[in-house]
Amino acid sequence: MTAAPDNLQWNAPGPRQAAWLSASGHPVPRRVVEADDGMPADTAYRLACEGTALLWRGDFQNARQLLQAMARRWDRKPFKPGETITQTFHLYRQAQLQRARVLGMLLVPIEAGFAIPLRRAPDVRQACREAYGELHSEAVVSLRELQGVIGAHEWRKKGVPVPALNARIHPHYGVFSPVRGEYVELVAQAPLPRADCAFDIGTGTGVLAAVLARRGVRRIIATDTDERALACARENIDRLGLASRVRIEQADLFPHGRAGLIVCNPPWVPGPAHGNLDRAVYDPDSRMLRGFLAGLADHLEPDGEGWLILSDLAEHLGLRSRASLLDLVDRAGLRVIDRLETRPRHPKAQAAADPLHAARLAETTALWRLAKH
């Protein structure tokens, strides 16, 4: 079970407490009141904005409707962009974090074994076990996070279609899902160097390791630091029948040894990660990008290639320049052989109302083919 160190405490009347569940790593609320179907949405929204969490005791479906009403109230607030796209990005991210904090203040109780003791509550036991492990006591969870857990369970059941594999990848909760398939297609189409062994750094679901195996690489070592990702990758590799060719290892970036091909798809945006789920998108101080480039030459075979898969969204947001990226490449003793690129097809790229629309519209995803000097 993933829980904050503190229990949630409140009066109902009299002191009460329960375990606080947060797979996202959000802190335990300090002020809590009980609420039910009689609470108006305006009151709930005001309390949540003030930092008071609402522990729901009414009908579960009514709690879902209340959460939607609170979201509408937040979304009616006008967003004022900054003077530059970089300022706009920071303001927009701050607003999204505040929105998540406010909407995360609506809580639901959970009994041991993950039963929800509310009218018309769904059966979430399997979804919660996948996200939290086992639960042997009473607990409380944010309804917004619970909805994410339920959604992740459905994706895990049905999987994400990956045309390059002619199969589905089944992401676990908290592991980056390959729903943006353009980066997978780049790995499927790039000219494959002569390589008996390949490394997949930060494998996540294992999708890129699987693509390399299907393309004929005989031995692949896929690494990650996150326990969820390691379990997810092993499950996907086993399901695809590739366990004899792909080995999953826990490692911070590189495994021991050298390889003829080393692939890495780091988080694309430099910046702090607020919560565990952010780490798939945000790379604090570009740690993973810098670590991959700095260590690549030492782990490549003499004629090997490193494939860096990276969006240029950070460049369009003013968070990283192309010159600084190329400087990192050069200082690592590397040169660029080629750059393959494609346009993203995700819905945000077409959402004109998005404050970051101009940057998303200009975004490309690239596979940089790197070699030693």
Short mmCIF file of C-alpha atoms in Angstrom, two decimals:
data_model
loop_
_atom_site.label_atom_id
_atom_site.label_comp_id
_atom_site.label_asym_id
_atom_site.label_seq_id
_atom_site.Cartn_x
_atom_site.Cartn_y
_atom_site.Cartn_z
CA MET A 1 0.00 0.00 0.00
CA THR A 2 1.27 3.46 -0.95
CA ALA A 3 0.34 5.97 1.75
CA ALA A 4 1.58 9.21 3.18
CA PRO A 5 3.36 8.85 6.55
CA ASP A 6 0.45 10.51 8.40
CA ASN A 7 -3.07 9.29 8.86
CA LEU A 8 -5.98 11.50 7.92
CA GLN A 9 -7.56 12.90 11.08
CA TRP A 10 -10.94 14.58 11.60
CA ASN A 11 -13.88 14.94 14.02
CA ALA A 12 -17.21 13.27 13.25
CA PRO A 13 -18.04 14.08 16.15
CA GLY A 14 -15.15 12.90 18.24
CA PRO A 15 -11.66 12.23 16.91
CA ARG A 16 -11.40 9.86 13.94
CA GLN A 17 -8.53 8.73 11.76
CA ALA A 18 -7.86 6.51 8.75
CA ALA A 19 -4.96 5.74 6.44
CA TRP A 20 -4.37 8.30 3.70
CA LEU A 21 -4.00 6.72 0.25
CA SER A 22 -2.16 8.63 -2.46
CA ALA A 23 -0.30 6.80 -5.20
CA SER A 24 0.36 10.26 -6.66
CA GLY A 25 2.25 11.33 -3.54
CA HIS A 26 -0.11 14.16 -2.58
CA PRO A 27 0.12 15.33 1.06
CA VAL A 28 -2.54 14.42 3.61
CA PRO A 29 -5.15 17.20 4.06
CA ARG A 30 -4.90 18.96 7.43
CA ARG A 31 -8.49 20.22 7.69
CA VAL A 32 -11.37 17.81 7.08
CA VAL A 33 -15.16 18.06 7.43
CA GLU A 34 -17.75 15.44 6.61
CA ALA A 35 -20.17 16.18 3.76
CA ASP A 36 -23.17 14.52 2.13
CA ASP A 37 -25.83 15.01 -0.52
CA GLY A 38 -27.16 18.13 1.19
CA MET A 39 -23.99 20.18 0.65
CA PRO A 40 -24.37 22.80 -2.12
CA ALA A 41 -21.72 22.83 -4.81
CA ASP A 42 -20.88 26.48 -4.08
CA THR A 43 -20.16 25.62 -0.44
CA ALA A 44 -18.08 22.59 -1.37
CA TYR A 45 -16.08 24.61 -3.86
CA ARG A 46 -15.45 27.43 -1.39
CA LEU A 47 -14.28 25.05 1.33
CA ALA A 48 -11.99 23.21 -1.09
CA CYS A 49 -10.44 26.48 -2.29
CA GLU A 50 -9.80 27.40 1.36
CA GLY A 51 -7.93 24.12 1.90
CA THR A 52 -10.65 22.16 3.70
CA ALA A 53 -11.15 18.59 2.50
CA LEU A 54 -14.65 17.08 2.29
CA LEU A 55 -15.06 13.47 3.43
CA TRP A 56 -18.12 12.22 1.57
CA ARG A 57 -20.84 10.29 3.40
CA GLY A 58 -23.59 10.50 0.79
CA ASP A 59 -24.37 8.76 -2.50
CA PHE A 60 -21.30 7.91 -4.59
CA GLN A 61 -22.80 9.02 -7.89
CA ASN A 62 -23.79 12.33 -6.31
CA ALA A 63 -20.15 12.76 -5.27
CA ARG A 64 -19.13 12.35 -8.91
CA GLN A 65 -21.64 15.00 -9.95
CA LEU A 66 -20.41 17.33 -7.20
CA LEU A 67 -16.82 16.92 -8.43
CA GLN A 68 -17.93 17.85 -11.95
CA ALA A 69 -19.73 20.92 -10.57
CA MET A 70 -16.61 21.98 -8.69
CA ALA A 71 -14.54 21.57 -11.86
CA ARG A 72 -16.97 23.77 -13.81
CA ARG A 73 -16.64 26.50 -11.21
CA TRP A 74 -12.86 26.41 -11.43
CA ASP A 75 -12.86 26.34 -15.24
CA ARG A 76 -15.03 29.46 -15.40
CA LYS A 77 -12.12 31.44 -13.95
CA PRO A 78 -10.35 33.38 -16.73
CA PHE A 79 -6.73 32.50 -17.33
CA LYS A 80 -4.40 35.46 -17.83
CA PRO A 81 -1.38 34.53 -19.96
CA GLY A 82 2.09 35.92 -19.31
CA GLU A 83 4.03 38.30 -21.49
CA THR A 84 6.06 35.44 -22.98
CA ILE A 85 5.26 31.82 -23.80
CA THR A 86 7.62 30.74 -21.01
CA GLN A 87 5.77 32.86 -18.44
CA THR A 88 2.47 31.53 -19.79
CA PHE A 89 3.69 27.96 -19.37
CA HIS A 90 4.69 28.50 -15.74
CA LEU A 91 1.42 30.32 -14.95
CA TYR A 92 -0.65 27.65 -16.69
CA ARG A 93 1.13 24.82 -14.91
CA GLN A 94 0.68 26.58 -11.58
CA ALA A 95 -3.03 26.99 -12.33
CA GLN A 96 -3.35 23.30 -13.26
CA LEU A 97 -1.63 22.27 -10.03
CA GLN A 98 -3.98 24.50 -8.03
CA ARG A 99 -6.96 23.04 -9.89
CA ALA A 100 -5.79 19.52 -9.05
CA ARG A 101 -5.33 20.50 -5.40
CA VAL A 102 -8.83 21.97 -5.12
CA LEU A 103 -10.56 19.07 -6.91
CA GLY A 104 -8.50 16.62 -4.87
CA MET A 105 -10.22 17.88 -1.70
CA LEU A 106 -13.32 15.71 -2.27
CA LEU A 107 -12.56 12.44 -0.46
CA VAL A 108 -14.29 9.07 -0.20
CA PRO A 109 -13.87 6.42 2.52
CA ILE A 110 -12.61 2.92 1.75
CA GLU A 111 -12.89 -0.15 3.97
CA ALA A 112 -10.31 -2.90 4.34
CA GLY A 113 -10.18 -4.84 1.08
CA PHE A 114 -11.11 -1.70 -0.90
CA ALA A 115 -14.89 -1.78 -0.59
CA ILE A 116 -16.49 1.70 -0.69
CA PRO A 117 -19.19 2.03 2.02
CA LEU A 118 -21.36 4.47 0.03
CA ARG A 119 -24.67 4.05 -1.81
CA ARG A 120 -24.30 3.22 -5.53
CA ALA A 121 -20.53 2.81 -5.22
CA PRO A 122 -18.81 0.72 -7.92
CA ASP A 123 -16.66 -2.31 -7.22
CA VAL A 124 -13.14 -0.87 -7.29
CA ARG A 125 -11.35 -3.65 -5.44
CA GLN A 126 -9.22 -4.95 -8.30
CA ALA A 127 -8.40 -1.47 -9.62
CA CYS A 128 -7.27 -0.35 -6.16
CA ARG A 129 -5.19 -3.46 -5.52
CA GLU A 130 -3.34 -2.77 -8.77
CA ALA A 131 -2.58 0.81 -7.71
CA TYR A 132 -2.07 0.47 -3.94
CA GLY A 133 -1.33 -3.17 -3.11
CA GLU A 134 -3.28 -4.64 -0.20
CA LEU A 135 -5.32 -2.69 2.34
CA HIS A 136 -6.03 -4.13 5.79
CA SER A 137 -7.56 -1.09 7.49
CA GLU A 138 -9.93 1.79 6.85
CA ALA A 139 -8.59 4.43 4.51
CA VAL A 140 -9.53 7.61 2.66
CA VAL A 141 -8.69 8.56 -0.93
CA SER A 142 -9.32 11.55 -3.18
CA LEU A 143 -12.25 10.86 -5.49
CA ARG A 144 -10.31 12.46 -8.35
CA GLU A 145 -7.40 10.08 -7.80
CA LEU A 146 -9.80 7.15 -7.47
CA GLN A 147 -11.27 8.01 -10.86
CA GLY A 148 -7.74 7.93 -12.28
CA VAL A 149 -7.15 4.54 -10.67
CA ILE A 150 -10.37 3.20 -12.22
CA GLY A 151 -9.46 4.60 -15.64
CA ALA A 152 -5.98 3.11 -15.44
CA HIS A 153 -7.48 -0.28 -14.58
CA GLU A 154 -9.62 -0.16 -17.73
CA TRP A 155 -6.57 0.72 -19.88
CA ARG A 156 -4.66 -2.10 -18.23
CA LYS A 157 -7.46 -4.55 -19.06
CA LYS A 158 -7.98 -3.61 -22.70
CA GLY A 159 -4.49 -2.36 -23.52
CA VAL A 160 -3.25 0.32 -25.90
CA PRO A 161 -3.00 -0.73 -29.58
CA VAL A 162 0.54 -0.40 -30.95
CA PRO A 163 0.55 -0.78 -34.76
CA ALA A 164 4.33 -1.26 -34.82
CA LEU A 165 3.83 -4.44 -32.78
CA ASN A 166 0.48 -5.44 -34.27
CA ALA A 167 -0.42 -6.01 -30.62
CA ARG A 168 -1.48 -4.20 -27.47
CA ILE A 169 0.60 -2.86 -24.60
CA HIS A 170 -1.05 -2.96 -21.18
CA PRO A 171 0.09 0.00 -19.02
CA HIS A 172 -0.07 -0.17 -15.22
CA TYR A 173 -1.22 2.70 -13.04
CA GLY A 174 1.51 5.32 -12.78
CA VAL A 175 3.46 4.05 -15.82
CA PHE A 176 3.59 6.25 -18.92
CA SER A 177 1.23 4.84 -21.52
CA PRO A 178 2.21 4.76 -25.23
CA VAL A 179 -0.98 6.55 -26.28
CA ARG A 180 1.19 9.04 -28.20
CA GLY A 181 2.39 6.51 -30.71
CA GLU A 182 4.53 8.73 -32.89
CA TYR A 183 7.69 8.09 -30.87
CA VAL A 184 7.11 4.33 -31.11
CA GLU A 185 6.77 4.61 -34.89
CA LEU A 186 10.10 6.44 -35.08
CA VAL A 187 11.83 3.54 -33.31
CA ALA A 188 10.06 1.09 -35.64
CA GLN A 189 11.21 2.96 -38.77
CA ALA A 190 14.74 4.21 -38.01
CA PRO A 191 17.59 2.40 -39.86
CA LEU A 192 18.70 -0.38 -37.53
CA PRO A 193 22.47 -0.60 -36.93
CA ARG A 194 24.26 -3.94 -36.70
CA ALA A 195 23.69 -4.78 -33.04
CA ASP A 196 23.54 -8.13 -31.29
CA CYS A 197 22.59 -6.36 -28.05
CA ALA A 198 20.53 -3.25 -27.33
CA PHE A 199 19.74 -1.33 -24.16
CA ASP A 200 16.36 0.34 -23.58
CA ILE A 201 16.92 3.00 -20.90
CA GLY A 202 13.85 3.92 -18.82
CA THR A 203 11.73 1.22 -20.41
CA GLY A 204 8.37 2.06 -18.78
CA THR A 205 5.83 -0.32 -20.29
CA GLY A 206 8.55 -2.11 -22.25
CA VAL A 207 7.10 -1.00 -25.59
CA LEU A 208 10.38 0.11 -27.20
CA ALA A 209 12.21 -3.03 -26.08
CA ALA A 210 9.40 -5.05 -27.64
CA VAL A 211 9.66 -3.11 -30.92
CA LEU A 212 13.42 -3.72 -31.08
CA ALA A 213 12.92 -7.42 -30.42
CA ARG A 214 10.30 -7.65 -33.15
CA ARG A 215 12.74 -5.88 -35.50
CA GLY A 216 15.28 -8.66 -34.96
CA VAL A 217 17.62 -7.49 -32.20
CA ARG A 218 18.58 -10.76 -30.53
CA ARG A 219 19.27 -9.56 -26.99
CA ILE A 220 17.84 -6.51 -25.21
CA ILE A 221 18.33 -5.28 -21.66
CA ALA A 222 15.58 -2.90 -20.57
CA THR A 223 16.12 -0.84 -17.41
CA ASP A 224 14.06 1.31 -15.10
CA THR A 225 14.21 2.51 -11.49
CA ASP A 226 10.47 2.37 -10.76
CA GLU A 227 9.00 -0.85 -9.34
CA ARG A 228 5.67 -0.27 -11.12
CA ALA A 229 7.41 0.13 -14.46
CA LEU A 230 9.54 -2.98 -13.95
CA ALA A 231 6.48 -5.09 -13.15
CA CYS A 232 4.59 -3.59 -16.08
CA ALA A 233 7.42 -4.19 -18.56
CA ARG A 234 7.87 -7.80 -17.44
CA GLU A 235 4.16 -8.47 -17.83
CA ASN A 236 4.06 -6.97 -21.34
CA ILE A 237 7.21 -8.73 -22.50
CA ASP A 238 5.88 -12.05 -21.20
CA ARG A 239 2.50 -11.50 -22.86
CA LEU A 240 4.19 -10.79 -26.20
CA GLY A 241 6.31 -13.96 -25.92
CA LEU A 242 9.59 -12.02 -25.94
CA ALA A 243 10.99 -12.99 -22.52
CA SER A 244 13.77 -15.08 -24.10
CA ARG A 245 15.14 -11.97 -25.86
CA VAL A 246 14.33 -9.13 -23.46
CA ARG A 247 15.66 -8.97 -19.90
CA ILE A 248 14.21 -6.40 -17.49
CA GLU A 249 16.66 -4.99 -14.92
CA GLN A 250 16.37 -2.41 -12.17
CA ALA A 251 19.07 0.19 -12.84
CA ASP A 252 19.54 3.94 -12.76
CA LEU A 253 20.01 4.49 -16.49
CA PHE A 254 22.59 2.02 -17.87
CA PRO A 255 23.12 -1.66 -17.10
CA HIS A 256 26.66 -3.10 -17.01
CA GLY A 257 28.46 -3.57 -20.29
CA ARG A 258 28.18 -2.15 -23.79
CA ALA A 259 25.66 -2.43 -26.61
CA GLY A 260 25.50 -1.71 -30.32
CA LEU A 261 22.26 0.23 -29.88
CA ILE A 262 21.09 2.20 -26.85
CA VAL A 263 17.63 3.79 -26.87
CA CYS A 264 16.25 6.34 -24.43
CA ASN A 265 12.94 8.23 -24.33
CA PRO A 266 13.39 10.55 -21.31
CA PRO A 267 10.69 12.89 -19.97
CA TRP A 268 10.42 15.68 -22.52
CA VAL A 269 9.98 18.79 -20.35
CA PRO A 270 12.66 20.07 -17.96
CA GLY A 271 11.16 21.13 -14.65
CA PRO A 272 10.17 19.93 -11.19
CA ALA A 273 7.89 16.91 -10.89
CA HIS A 274 5.00 17.57 -8.51
CA GLY A 275 3.94 14.06 -7.53
CA ASN A 276 4.84 10.63 -8.84
CA LEU A 277 2.72 10.81 -12.00
CA ASP A 278 4.54 13.96 -13.15
CA ARG A 279 7.81 12.09 -13.50
CA ALA A 280 6.82 10.62 -16.84
CA VAL A 281 6.57 14.14 -18.31
CA TYR A 282 8.93 16.35 -16.28
CA ASP A 283 12.67 15.81 -15.94
CA PRO A 284 13.97 17.93 -13.01
CA ASP A 285 17.05 19.85 -14.15
CA SER A 286 17.07 17.54 -17.22
CA ARG A 287 18.65 14.89 -14.98
CA MET A 288 17.74 11.88 -17.11
CA LEU A 289 18.58 13.59 -20.39
CA ARG A 290 21.97 14.75 -19.07
CA GLY A 291 22.71 11.37 -17.50
CA PHE A 292 21.90 9.47 -20.69
CA LEU A 293 24.06 11.69 -22.89
CA ALA A 294 26.94 11.83 -20.40
CA GLY A 295 27.12 8.03 -20.06
CA LEU A 296 26.25 7.01 -23.62
CA ALA A 297 29.76 6.94 -25.12
CA ASP A 298 31.09 4.70 -22.35
CA HIS A 299 28.35 2.12 -22.98
CA LEU A 300 28.35 2.07 -26.78
CA GLU A 301 30.21 -0.44 -28.88
CA PRO A 302 32.80 1.27 -31.17
CA ASP A 303 30.40 1.48 -34.13
CA GLY A 304 27.22 1.63 -32.07
CA GLU A 305 24.41 4.16 -32.09
CA GLY A 306 22.43 5.90 -29.39
CA TRP A 307 18.83 6.84 -30.16
CA LEU A 308 17.49 9.79 -28.19
CA ILE A 309 13.73 10.25 -28.59
CA LEU A 310 12.78 13.78 -27.63
CA SER A 311 10.03 16.29 -28.33
CA ASP A 312 11.07 19.87 -29.03
CA LEU A 313 8.11 21.24 -27.03
CA ALA A 314 10.55 22.49 -24.39
CA GLU A 315 12.26 24.59 -27.07
CA HIS A 316 8.99 26.19 -28.15
CA LEU A 317 8.19 26.92 -24.49
CA GLY A 318 11.57 28.58 -23.95
CA LEU A 319 12.65 25.98 -21.40
CA ARG A 320 15.58 24.57 -23.35
CA SER A 321 17.34 25.77 -26.49
CA ARG A 322 18.44 23.63 -29.41
CA ALA A 323 21.96 25.00 -28.94
CA SER A 324 22.09 23.81 -25.31
CA LEU A 325 20.94 20.32 -26.35
CA LEU A 326 23.59 20.12 -29.05
CA ASP A 327 26.18 21.38 -26.56
CA LEU A 328 25.30 18.50 -24.22
CA VAL A 329 25.73 16.10 -27.13
CA ASP A 330 29.12 17.55 -28.08
CA ARG A 331 30.46 17.69 -24.50
CA ALA A 332 29.53 14.00 -24.11
CA GLY A 333 31.88 13.10 -26.96
CA LEU A 334 29.01 12.41 -29.36
CA ARG A 335 27.98 13.52 -32.84
CA VAL A 336 24.64 13.58 -34.61
CA ILE A 337 24.38 11.09 -37.50
CA ASP A 338 20.80 11.89 -38.43
CA ARG A 339 17.55 13.28 -37.05
CA LEU A 340 14.20 11.69 -37.89
CA GLU A 341 11.11 13.63 -36.93
CA THR A 342 7.34 13.47 -37.00
CA ARG A 343 4.40 15.63 -35.95
CA PRO A 344 2.35 14.69 -32.88
CA ARG A 345 -1.26 13.72 -33.43
CA HIS A 346 -2.56 14.04 -29.86
CA PRO A 347 -5.75 16.11 -29.26
CA LYS A 348 -3.95 18.96 -27.45
CA ALA A 349 -2.09 19.81 -30.64
CA GLN A 350 -5.45 20.78 -32.18
CA ALA A 351 -7.02 22.50 -29.15
CA ALA A 352 -7.01 26.19 -30.10
CA ALA A 353 -8.32 27.21 -26.65
CA ASP A 354 -5.25 25.78 -24.93
CA PRO A 355 -3.03 28.67 -23.70
CA LEU A 356 -0.03 26.72 -25.01
CA HIS A 357 -1.63 26.00 -28.39
CA ALA A 358 1.02 27.82 -30.46
CA ALA A 359 3.84 25.80 -28.88
CA ARG A 360 1.98 22.51 -29.23
CA LEU A 361 1.14 23.27 -32.87
CA ALA A 362 4.83 23.82 -33.67
CA GLU A 363 5.98 20.72 -31.76
CA THR A 364 7.83 17.88 -33.45
CA THR A 365 9.02 14.60 -31.98
CA ALA A 366 12.48 13.53 -33.10
CA LEU A 367 14.71 10.49 -32.96
CA TRP A 368 18.31 11.68 -32.77
CA ARG A 369 20.82 9.11 -34.07
CA LEU A 370 24.02 9.64 -32.09
CA ALA A 371 27.48 8.10 -32.35
CA LYS A 372 30.89 8.58 -30.76
CA HIS A 373 33.18 11.27 -32.16
#
